Tab-separated table of N, CA and C in Angstrom:
chain	number	residue	atom	x	y	z
A	16	UNK	N	-50.565	-20.612	23.648
A	16	UNK	CA	-51.177	-21.051	24.558
A	16	UNK	C	-50.815	-21.952	25.376
A	17	UNK	N	-50.840	-21.973	26.817
A	17	UNK	CA	-50.311	-23.064	27.742
A	17	UNK	C	-51.373	-23.920	27.982
A	18	UNK	N	-51.294	-25.160	27.323
A	18	UNK	CA	-52.410	-26.124	27.391
A	18	UNK	C	-52.592	-26.626	28.897
A	19	UNK	N	-51.593	-26.632	29.855
A	19	UNK	CA	-51.830	-26.930	31.073
A	19	UNK	C	-52.720	-26.102	31.970
A	20	UNK	N	-52.696	-24.772	31.761
A	20	UNK	CA	-53.497	-23.941	32.544
A	20	UNK	C	-54.521	-22.872	31.987
A	21	UNK	N	-54.237	-23.152	30.388
A	21	UNK	CA	-55.038	-22.252	29.519
A	21	UNK	C	-54.521	-21.018	29.428
A	22	UNK	N	-53.559	-20.333	29.751
A	22	UNK	CA	-52.800	-19.094	29.836
A	22	UNK	C	-52.492	-18.691	28.304
A	23	UNK	N	-52.913	-17.349	28.083
A	23	UNK	CA	-52.608	-17.151	26.676
A	23	UNK	C	-51.683	-15.986	26.757
A	24	UNK	N	-50.653	-15.978	26.288
A	24	UNK	CA	-49.439	-15.060	26.172
A	24	UNK	C	-49.525	-14.671	24.554
A	25	UNK	N	-49.312	-13.009	24.616
A	25	UNK	CA	-49.153	-12.463	23.288
A	25	UNK	C	-47.887	-12.135	22.876
A	26	UNK	N	-47.300	-12.237	21.503
A	26	UNK	CA	-45.940	-11.810	21.329
A	26	UNK	C	-45.887	-10.604	20.321
A	27	UNK	N	-47.131	-9.954	19.920
A	27	UNK	CA	-47.283	-8.753	19.389
A	27	UNK	C	-48.318	-7.875	20.103
A	28	UNK	N	-47.990	-6.613	19.668
A	28	UNK	CA	-48.629	-5.542	20.557
A	28	UNK	C	-50.028	-5.432	20.022
A	29	UNK	N	-50.540	-6.019	18.836
A	29	UNK	CA	-52.012	-5.844	18.395
A	29	UNK	C	-52.004	-6.898	17.098
A	30	UNK	N	-53.194	-7.366	17.228
A	30	UNK	CA	-53.636	-8.622	16.302
A	30	UNK	C	-54.704	-9.381	16.748
A	31	UNK	N	-55.111	-10.401	15.991
A	31	UNK	CA	-55.838	-11.208	16.179
A	31	UNK	C	-55.601	-12.587	15.844
A	32	UNK	N	-56.302	-13.524	16.768
A	32	UNK	CA	-55.931	-15.128	16.252
A	32	UNK	C	-57.351	-15.771	16.954
A	33	UNK	N	-57.456	-17.198	16.185
A	33	UNK	CA	-58.583	-17.753	16.784
A	33	UNK	C	-58.132	-19.081	17.214
A	34	UNK	N	-58.408	-19.296	18.477
A	34	UNK	CA	-58.152	-20.390	19.416
A	34	UNK	C	-59.364	-21.383	19.275
A	35	UNK	N	-59.023	-22.762	19.112
A	35	UNK	CA	-60.106	-23.800	19.022
A	35	UNK	C	-59.446	-24.498	20.351
A	36	UNK	N	-60.592	-24.957	21.060
A	36	UNK	CA	-60.663	-25.934	21.963
A	36	UNK	C	-61.224	-26.991	21.841
A	37	UNK	N	-60.661	-28.224	22.001
A	37	UNK	CA	-61.460	-29.565	21.689
A	37	UNK	C	-61.304	-30.347	22.936
A	38	UNK	N	-62.402	-30.966	23.468
A	38	UNK	CA	-62.697	-31.937	24.699
A	38	UNK	C	-62.209	-33.281	24.156
A	39	UNK	N	-61.375	-33.788	24.774
A	39	UNK	CA	-60.551	-34.987	24.413
A	39	UNK	C	-61.289	-36.167	24.610
A	40	UNK	N	-62.452	-35.924	25.334
A	40	UNK	CA	-63.422	-37.412	25.734
A	40	UNK	C	-64.551	-37.292	24.332
A	41	UNK	N	-65.392	-36.131	24.428
A	41	UNK	CA	-66.387	-36.031	23.632
A	41	UNK	C	-66.157	-35.517	22.104
A	42	UNK	N	-64.963	-35.136	21.961
A	42	UNK	CA	-64.377	-34.485	20.616
A	42	UNK	C	-65.168	-33.419	20.258
A	43	UNK	N	-66.039	-32.803	20.999
A	43	UNK	CA	-66.702	-31.522	20.788
A	43	UNK	C	-65.698	-30.408	21.013
A	44	UNK	N	-65.874	-29.348	20.144
A	44	UNK	CA	-64.755	-28.203	19.930
A	44	UNK	C	-65.452	-26.950	19.778
A	45	UNK	N	-64.994	-25.749	20.310
A	45	UNK	CA	-65.366	-24.609	20.185
A	45	UNK	C	-64.189	-23.429	19.557
A	46	UNK	N	-64.654	-22.527	18.898
A	46	UNK	CA	-63.680	-21.494	18.576
A	46	UNK	C	-63.859	-20.276	19.098
A	47	UNK	N	-62.786	-19.565	19.487
A	47	UNK	CA	-62.987	-18.203	20.020
A	47	UNK	C	-61.898	-17.299	19.264
A	48	UNK	N	-62.269	-16.151	18.968
A	48	UNK	CA	-61.405	-15.285	18.291
A	48	UNK	C	-60.879	-14.245	19.404
A	49	UNK	N	-59.643	-14.079	19.599
A	49	UNK	CA	-58.809	-13.022	20.355
A	49	UNK	C	-58.304	-12.024	19.855
A	50	UNK	N	-58.758	-11.026	20.250
A	50	UNK	CA	-58.235	-9.519	19.736
A	50	UNK	C	-57.333	-8.697	20.813
A	51	UNK	N	-56.019	-8.618	20.246
A	51	UNK	CA	-55.353	-7.639	21.089
A	51	UNK	C	-55.148	-6.406	20.581
A	52	UNK	N	-55.236	-5.272	21.235
A	52	UNK	CA	-55.360	-4.075	20.958
A	52	UNK	C	-54.295	-3.256	21.880
A	53	UNK	N	-53.547	-2.130	21.219
A	53	UNK	CA	-52.855	-1.445	22.154
A	53	UNK	C	-53.602	-0.604	22.760
A	54	UNK	N	-53.130	-0.274	24.093
A	54	UNK	CA	-54.043	0.758	24.727
A	54	UNK	C	-53.985	2.407	24.278
A	55	UNK	N	-54.930	3.008	24.348
A	55	UNK	CA	-55.188	4.351	23.646
A	55	UNK	C	-54.096	5.168	24.380
A	56	UNK	N	-53.685	6.103	23.584
A	56	UNK	CA	-52.757	7.110	24.401
A	56	UNK	C	-53.030	8.430	24.350
A	57	UNK	N	-53.927	8.754	25.411
A	57	UNK	CA	-54.585	10.329	25.113
A	57	UNK	C	-53.751	11.472	25.059
A	58	UNK	N	-54.094	12.430	24.145
A	58	UNK	CA	-53.683	13.656	24.208
A	58	UNK	C	-53.298	14.369	25.617
A	59	UNK	N	-51.977	14.789	25.882
A	59	UNK	CA	-51.991	15.634	27.143
A	59	UNK	C	-51.922	16.968	26.987
A	60	UNK	N	-51.437	17.619	25.770
A	60	UNK	CA	-51.079	18.896	25.841
A	60	UNK	C	-51.274	19.242	24.071
A	61	UNK	N	-51.676	20.612	23.975
A	61	UNK	CA	-51.379	21.062	22.690
A	61	UNK	C	-50.637	22.232	22.640
A	62	UNK	N	-49.887	22.420	21.669
A	62	UNK	CA	-48.860	23.672	21.593
A	62	UNK	C	-49.237	24.173	20.267
A	63	UNK	N	-48.895	25.492	20.192
A	63	UNK	CA	-49.093	26.318	18.871
A	63	UNK	C	-47.507	26.462	18.320
A	64	UNK	N	-47.568	26.857	17.128
A	64	UNK	CA	-46.116	27.004	16.388
A	64	UNK	C	-45.881	28.549	16.816
A	65	UNK	N	-46.777	29.499	17.045
A	65	UNK	CA	-46.711	31.027	17.464
A	65	UNK	C	-47.884	31.188	18.276
A	66	UNK	N	-47.547	32.017	19.222
A	66	UNK	CA	-48.896	32.424	20.341
A	66	UNK	C	-48.893	33.801	20.126
A	67	UNK	N	-48.477	34.458	19.169
A	67	UNK	CA	-48.885	35.976	19.268
A	67	UNK	C	-47.851	36.827	19.792
A	68	UNK	N	-48.415	38.157	20.107
A	68	UNK	CA	-49.986	38.467	19.707
A	68	UNK	C	-50.283	38.634	18.343
A	69	UNK	N	-51.518	38.712	17.940
A	69	UNK	CA	-52.057	38.396	16.500
A	69	UNK	C	-52.845	39.680	16.382
A	70	UNK	N	-52.576	40.653	15.351
A	70	UNK	CA	-53.352	41.524	15.023
A	70	UNK	C	-53.444	41.524	13.536
A	71	UNK	N	-54.852	41.344	13.091
A	71	UNK	CA	-55.172	41.088	11.628
A	71	UNK	C	-55.666	42.070	11.134
A	72	UNK	N	-55.708	42.526	9.877
A	72	UNK	CA	-56.422	43.382	9.124
A	72	UNK	C	-57.757	42.363	8.427
A	73	UNK	N	-58.942	42.984	8.168
A	73	UNK	CA	-59.935	42.446	7.303
A	73	UNK	C	-59.641	41.533	6.313
A	74	UNK	N	-60.181	40.455	6.387
A	74	UNK	CA	-59.979	39.361	5.190
A	74	UNK	C	-58.375	38.922	5.061
A	75	UNK	N	-57.714	39.317	6.003
A	75	UNK	CA	-56.084	38.824	6.038
A	75	UNK	C	-56.254	37.404	7.040
A	76	UNK	N	-55.500	36.386	6.413
A	76	UNK	CA	-55.447	34.969	6.911
A	76	UNK	C	-54.218	34.766	7.754
A	77	UNK	N	-54.438	34.058	8.891
A	77	UNK	CA	-53.078	33.803	9.706
A	77	UNK	C	-53.077	32.133	9.718
A	78	UNK	N	-52.118	31.611	9.738
A	78	UNK	CA	-51.717	30.127	9.403
A	78	UNK	C	-51.085	29.839	10.934
A	79	UNK	N	-51.442	29.236	11.559
A	79	UNK	CA	-50.909	28.562	12.864
A	79	UNK	C	-50.807	27.398	12.918
A	80	UNK	N	-49.645	26.710	13.216
A	80	UNK	CA	-49.658	25.134	13.371
A	80	UNK	C	-49.834	24.607	14.651
A	81	UNK	N	-50.462	23.552	14.896
A	81	UNK	CA	-50.811	23.066	16.192
A	81	UNK	C	-50.092	21.734	16.210
A	82	UNK	N	-49.395	21.313	17.692
A	82	UNK	CA	-48.975	19.985	17.886
A	82	UNK	C	-49.476	19.386	19.061
A	83	UNK	N	-49.818	17.964	18.887
A	83	UNK	CA	-50.361	17.400	20.056
A	83	UNK	C	-49.157	16.672	20.808
A	84	UNK	N	-49.236	16.790	22.060
A	84	UNK	CA	-48.233	15.634	22.773
A	84	UNK	C	-48.955	14.849	23.763
A	85	UNK	N	-48.452	13.522	23.861
A	85	UNK	CA	-47.029	13.200	23.398
A	85	UNK	C	-47.179	12.761	22.102
A	86	UNK	N	-45.979	12.617	21.467
A	86	UNK	CA	-46.014	12.297	19.868
A	86	UNK	C	-46.703	10.794	19.425
A	87	UNK	N	-46.757	10.021	20.424
A	87	UNK	CA	-47.509	8.580	20.169
A	87	UNK	C	-48.949	8.672	20.654
A	88	UNK	N	-49.376	10.030	20.695
A	88	UNK	CA	-50.904	9.965	21.085
A	88	UNK	C	-51.565	9.156	20.021
A	89	UNK	N	-52.691	8.491	20.343
A	89	UNK	CA	-53.549	7.594	19.385
A	89	UNK	C	-54.092	8.359	18.421
A	90	UNK	N	-55.151	9.453	18.671
A	90	UNK	CA	-55.696	10.264	17.987
A	90	UNK	C	-55.021	11.820	18.173
A	91	UNK	N	-54.510	12.197	16.890
A	91	UNK	CA	-53.783	13.358	16.821
A	91	UNK	C	-54.430	14.579	16.203
A	92	UNK	N	-55.539	14.390	15.651
A	92	UNK	CA	-56.317	15.263	15.002
A	92	UNK	C	-57.033	16.128	15.939
A	93	UNK	N	-57.433	17.542	15.465
A	93	UNK	CA	-57.815	18.555	16.209
A	93	UNK	C	-59.256	19.077	15.482
A	94	UNK	N	-60.113	19.670	16.439
A	94	UNK	CA	-61.072	20.370	15.987
A	94	UNK	C	-60.953	21.754	16.333
A	95	UNK	N	-61.284	22.718	15.409
A	95	UNK	CA	-60.973	23.912	15.685
A	95	UNK	C	-62.220	24.845	15.614
A	96	UNK	N	-62.345	25.759	16.389
A	96	UNK	CA	-63.493	26.820	16.824
A	96	UNK	C	-63.157	28.309	17.023
A	97	UNK	N	-64.090	28.961	16.585
A	97	UNK	CA	-63.924	30.514	17.245
A	97	UNK	C	-65.018	30.994	18.248
A	98	UNK	N	-64.644	31.638	19.095
A	98	UNK	CA	-65.637	32.130	20.098
A	98	UNK	C	-66.565	33.147	19.280
A	99	UNK	N	-66.109	33.656	18.199
A	99	UNK	CA	-66.820	34.845	17.523
A	99	UNK	C	-66.572	34.776	15.973
A	100	UNK	N	-67.243	33.608	15.203
A	100	UNK	CA	-66.920	33.530	13.970
A	100	UNK	C	-67.135	34.634	13.014
A	101	UNK	N	-67.982	35.900	13.458
A	101	UNK	CA	-68.205	36.947	12.698
A	101	UNK	C	-67.033	37.952	12.796
A	102	UNK	N	-66.092	37.455	13.779
A	102	UNK	CA	-64.891	38.508	13.919
A	102	UNK	C	-63.820	37.660	13.096
A	103	UNK	N	-63.513	36.386	13.692
A	103	UNK	CA	-62.418	35.698	13.066
A	103	UNK	C	-63.056	33.974	12.937
A	104	UNK	N	-62.854	33.872	11.533
A	104	UNK	CA	-63.333	32.531	11.079
A	104	UNK	C	-62.291	31.453	10.857
A	105	UNK	N	-62.539	30.333	11.460
A	105	UNK	CA	-61.448	29.587	11.601
A	105	UNK	C	-61.901	28.236	10.882
A	106	UNK	N	-60.841	27.750	9.801
A	106	UNK	CA	-61.074	26.590	9.087
A	106	UNK	C	-60.596	25.294	9.842
A	107	UNK	N	-60.940	24.163	9.176
A	107	UNK	CA	-60.575	22.912	9.716
A	107	UNK	C	-59.349	22.657	10.038
A	108	UNK	N	-58.391	23.297	9.121
A	108	UNK	CA	-56.855	23.348	9.297
A	108	UNK	C	-56.258	24.154	10.118
A	109	UNK	N	-57.197	25.126	10.860
A	109	UNK	CA	-56.594	25.978	11.813
A	109	UNK	C	-56.329	27.104	11.292
A	110	UNK	N	-56.261	27.330	10.080
A	110	UNK	CA	-56.126	28.937	9.606
A	110	UNK	C	-57.341	29.781	10.014
A	111	UNK	N	-56.902	31.098	10.247
A	111	UNK	CA	-58.020	31.955	10.732
A	111	UNK	C	-58.023	33.324	9.785
A	112	UNK	N	-59.265	33.455	9.210
A	112	UNK	CA	-59.231	34.417	8.600
A	112	UNK	C	-60.330	35.750	9.272
A	113	UNK	N	-59.729	36.953	9.149
A	113	UNK	CA	-60.448	38.076	9.868
A	113	UNK	C	-61.502	38.496	8.974
A	114	UNK	N	-62.981	38.451	9.780
A	114	UNK	CA	-64.175	38.950	8.977
A	114	UNK	C	-64.909	40.126	9.576
A	115	UNK	N	-64.527	40.389	10.784
A	115	UNK	CA	-65.202	41.776	11.303
A	115	UNK	C	-64.264	42.148	12.195
A	116	UNK	N	-64.271	43.472	13.031
A	116	UNK	CA	-63.693	43.957	13.887
A	116	UNK	C	-64.087	43.637	15.388
A	117	UNK	N	-62.763	43.197	16.189
A	117	UNK	CA	-63.085	42.791	17.532
A	117	UNK	C	-62.194	41.756	17.954
A	118	UNK	N	-62.329	40.942	19.079
A	118	UNK	CA	-61.482	40.042	19.654
A	118	UNK	C	-62.206	38.720	19.553
A	119	UNK	N	-61.509	37.826	19.164
A	119	UNK	CA	-62.034	36.252	19.071
A	119	UNK	C	-61.192	35.283	19.771
A	120	UNK	N	-61.716	34.216	20.541
A	120	UNK	CA	-60.590	33.197	20.911
A	120	UNK	C	-60.886	32.221	20.298
A	121	UNK	N	-59.393	31.675	19.566
A	121	UNK	CA	-59.531	30.551	18.486
A	121	UNK	C	-59.102	29.468	19.409
A	122	UNK	N	-59.837	28.256	19.447
A	122	UNK	CA	-59.574	27.020	20.293
A	122	UNK	C	-59.343	25.731	19.367
A	123	UNK	N	-58.271	24.982	19.659
A	123	UNK	CA	-57.996	23.842	19.245
A	123	UNK	C	-58.254	22.458	20.258
A	124	UNK	N	-59.097	21.660	19.916
A	124	UNK	CA	-59.523	20.574	20.964
A	124	UNK	C	-59.260	19.448	20.389
A	125	UNK	N	-58.659	18.423	21.212
A	125	UNK	CA	-58.045	17.239	20.955
A	125	UNK	C	-59.618	16.414	20.483
A	126	UNK	N	-59.292	15.768	19.323
A	126	UNK	CA	-60.481	14.734	19.061
A	126	UNK	C	-60.747	13.531	19.708
A	127	UNK	N	-60.054	13.408	20.613
A	127	UNK	CA	-59.962	11.891	21.392
A	127	UNK	C	-60.961	12.344	22.725
A	128	UNK	N	-60.927	11.353	23.741
A	128	UNK	CA	-61.837	11.554	24.946
A	128	UNK	C	-61.023	12.478	25.854
A	129	UNK	N	-59.949	13.009	25.778
A	129	UNK	CA	-58.704	13.450	26.798
A	129	UNK	C	-59.415	14.798	27.384
A	130	UNK	N	-60.303	15.740	26.496
A	130	UNK	CA	-60.941	16.772	26.756
A	130	UNK	C	-59.727	18.015	26.831
A	131	UNK	N	-58.755	17.708	26.340
A	131	UNK	CA	-57.733	18.808	26.145
A	131	UNK	C	-57.816	19.708	25.247
A	132	UNK	N	-57.482	20.863	25.311
A	132	UNK	CA	-57.854	21.820	24.277
A	132	UNK	C	-57.011	23.366	24.476
A	133	UNK	N	-56.435	23.955	23.803
A	133	UNK	CA	-55.564	25.103	23.735
A	133	UNK	C	-56.246	26.415	23.128
A	134	UNK	N	-56.103	27.409	23.416
A	134	UNK	CA	-56.704	28.593	22.866
A	134	UNK	C	-55.741	29.812	22.660
A	135	UNK	N	-55.932	30.699	21.778
A	135	UNK	CA	-55.254	32.025	21.695
A	135	UNK	C	-56.184	33.006	21.254
A	136	UNK	N	-55.907	34.157	21.294
A	136	UNK	CA	-56.584	35.314	20.963
A	136	UNK	C	-56.176	36.125	19.846
A	137	UNK	N	-56.989	36.217	18.888
A	137	UNK	CA	-56.896	37.304	17.942
A	137	UNK	C	-57.659	38.697	17.871
A	138	UNK	N	-57.011	39.568	17.335
A	138	UNK	CA	-57.599	41.023	17.618
A	138	UNK	C	-57.673	41.443	16.030
A	139	UNK	N	-58.832	41.871	15.704
A	139	UNK	CA	-59.061	42.526	14.306
A	139	UNK	C	-59.223	44.002	14.410
A	140	UNK	N	-58.439	44.768	14.311
A	140	UNK	CA	-58.771	46.295	14.487
A	140	UNK	C	-59.203	47.216	13.403
A	141	UNK	N	-59.836	47.929	13.741
A	141	UNK	CA	-60.557	49.064	12.938
A	141	UNK	C	-59.498	49.951	12.427
A	142	UNK	N	-58.937	50.119	11.444
A	142	UNK	CA	-58.023	51.270	11.038
A	142	UNK	C	-58.594	52.748	11.237
A	143	UNK	N	-59.866	53.035	11.151
A	143	UNK	CA	-60.429	54.047	11.115
A	143	UNK	C	-60.768	54.665	12.651
A	144	UNK	N	-60.593	53.557	13.687
A	144	UNK	CA	-60.883	53.887	15.047
A	144	UNK	C	-59.407	54.309	15.880
A	145	UNK	N	-59.403	55.291	16.381
A	145	UNK	CA	-58.197	55.946	17.189
A	145	UNK	C	-58.080	55.140	18.607
A	146	UNK	N	-57.328	54.195	18.749
A	146	UNK	CA	-57.351	53.396	20.118
A	146	UNK	C	-57.094	54.339	21.381
A	147	UNK	N	-56.465	55.568	21.031
A	147	UNK	CA	-56.248	56.213	22.196
A	147	UNK	C	-57.153	57.155	22.684
A	148	UNK	N	-58.410	57.291	22.130
A	148	UNK	CA	-59.567	58.057	22.060
A	148	UNK	C	-60.778	57.230	22.000
A	149	UNK	N	-61.811	57.316	22.940
A	149	UNK	CA	-63.211	56.914	22.930
A	149	UNK	C	-63.998	57.639	23.764
A	150	UNK	N	-64.930	58.218	23.246
A	150	UNK	CA	-65.784	59.069	23.849
A	150	UNK	C	-65.223	60.463	24.471
A	151	UNK	N	-64.056	60.751	23.599
A	151	UNK	CA	-63.341	62.156	23.897
A	151	UNK	C	-62.375	61.924	25.606
A	152	UNK	N	-62.531	60.835	26.001
A	152	UNK	CA	-61.467	60.323	26.729
A	152	UNK	C	-60.279	59.431	26.310
A	153	UNK	N	-59.315	59.479	27.084
A	153	UNK	CA	-58.304	58.691	26.782
A	153	UNK	C	-58.328	57.149	26.964
A	154	UNK	N	-58.006	56.078	26.309
A	154	UNK	CA	-58.637	54.890	26.372
A	154	UNK	C	-57.602	54.288	27.621
A	155	UNK	N	-58.540	53.323	28.117
A	155	UNK	CA	-57.926	52.667	29.085
A	155	UNK	C	-57.639	51.227	28.821
A	156	UNK	N	-56.480	50.554	29.325
A	156	UNK	CA	-56.043	49.316	28.824
A	156	UNK	C	-55.863	48.382	30.125
A	157	UNK	N	-55.840	47.189	29.641
A	157	UNK	CA	-55.340	46.066	30.910
A	157	UNK	C	-54.630	44.985	30.087
A	158	UNK	N	-53.802	44.086	30.872
A	158	UNK	CA	-52.872	43.255	30.218
A	158	UNK	C	-53.981	41.958	30.108
A	159	UNK	N	-54.003	41.574	29.007
A	159	UNK	CA	-54.605	40.280	28.695
A	159	UNK	C	-53.671	39.320	27.770
A	160	UNK	N	-54.202	38.262	27.422
A	160	UNK	CA	-53.172	37.696	26.418
A	160	UNK	C	-53.796	36.259	25.944
A	161	UNK	N	-52.662	35.511	25.538
A	161	UNK	CA	-53.187	34.221	24.826
A	161	UNK	C	-53.623	33.394	25.880
A	162	UNK	N	-54.605	32.424	26.052
A	162	UNK	CA	-54.843	31.641	26.985
A	162	UNK	C	-54.810	30.044	26.590
A	163	UNK	N	-54.374	29.483	27.556
A	163	UNK	CA	-54.196	28.076	27.090
A	163	UNK	C	-54.710	27.230	28.324
A	164	UNK	N	-56.170	26.572	28.218
A	164	UNK	CA	-56.900	26.250	29.384
A	164	UNK	C	-57.409	27.690	30.186
A	165	UNK	N	-56.845	27.677	31.365
A	165	UNK	CA	-57.236	28.763	32.108
A	165	UNK	C	-55.928	29.541	32.523
A	166	UNK	N	-54.725	29.173	31.904
A	166	UNK	CA	-53.504	29.851	31.977
A	166	UNK	C	-53.224	31.019	31.346
A	167	UNK	N	-52.868	32.392	31.573
A	167	UNK	CA	-52.746	33.405	30.860
A	167	UNK	C	-51.116	33.340	30.501
A	168	UNK	N	-50.719	33.189	29.222
A	168	UNK	CA	-49.516	32.695	28.755
A	168	UNK	C	-48.539	34.079	28.223
A	169	UNK	N	-49.437	35.080	27.351
A	169	UNK	CA	-48.517	35.921	26.728
A	169	UNK	C	-49.400	37.291	26.703
A	170	UNK	N	-48.888	38.349	27.553
A	170	UNK	CA	-49.512	39.736	27.680
A	170	UNK	C	-49.402	40.521	26.442
A	171	UNK	N	-50.716	41.254	26.136
A	171	UNK	CA	-50.415	42.187	25.247
A	171	UNK	C	-51.657	43.120	25.538
A	172	UNK	N	-51.788	44.239	24.850
A	172	UNK	CA	-52.648	45.542	25.416
A	172	UNK	C	-54.022	45.326	24.773
A	173	UNK	N	-55.239	45.379	25.359
A	173	UNK	CA	-56.534	45.483	24.789
A	173	UNK	C	-57.268	46.494	25.609
A	174	UNK	N	-58.347	46.987	24.920
A	174	UNK	CA	-59.052	48.137	25.705
A	174	UNK	C	-60.189	47.231	26.401
A	175	UNK	N	-60.139	47.486	27.740
A	175	UNK	CA	-60.934	46.602	28.528
A	175	UNK	C	-62.511	46.884	28.270
A	176	UNK	N	-62.966	48.088	27.902
A	176	UNK	CA	-64.411	48.506	27.536
A	176	UNK	C	-64.629	47.506	26.426
A	177	UNK	N	-63.645	47.397	25.378
A	177	UNK	CA	-64.263	46.678	24.325
A	177	UNK	C	-64.289	45.224	24.542
A	178	UNK	N	-63.460	44.520	25.349
A	178	UNK	CA	-63.198	43.279	25.932
A	178	UNK	C	-64.398	42.768	26.364
A	179	UNK	N	-65.018	43.562	27.612
A	179	UNK	CA	-66.218	43.086	28.318
A	179	UNK	C	-67.450	43.446	27.600
A	180	UNK	N	-67.591	44.116	26.487
A	180	UNK	CA	-68.896	44.307	26.027
A	180	UNK	C	-69.682	43.088	25.245
């Protein structure tokens, strides 16, 4: 601390110290604790080790690793969710288990205040259903894929009638 102007300069990135100021005339003193903290580094992006497409069978489990960027993010933990837990159940470690037939969006969200999240789609197909026929007509398809935020990343084919029901 510079006694002339009261400026405090830190030499460490984080820590604490106690500063005591004493009046030279009255000999009264006061103490203050100064805490220095590193600024929080928010998550900017979440990436998956594999983006699919993922086609699972009932009770089959899929394990996908997720990484946060930048590497020095203050809070690196993620919360996982499924748009349809009755179709695809997701555990706290991000592993997904097929529980029913259909499509589900699996989302990993950063546990900091950044609001960053990433998602991918899993499809659990009924092996007894012929995908080329429905109601005696040939199936129609559209390109869809793995979503990260609002961006379409990886196309694969799904039936539009099943997706929008």
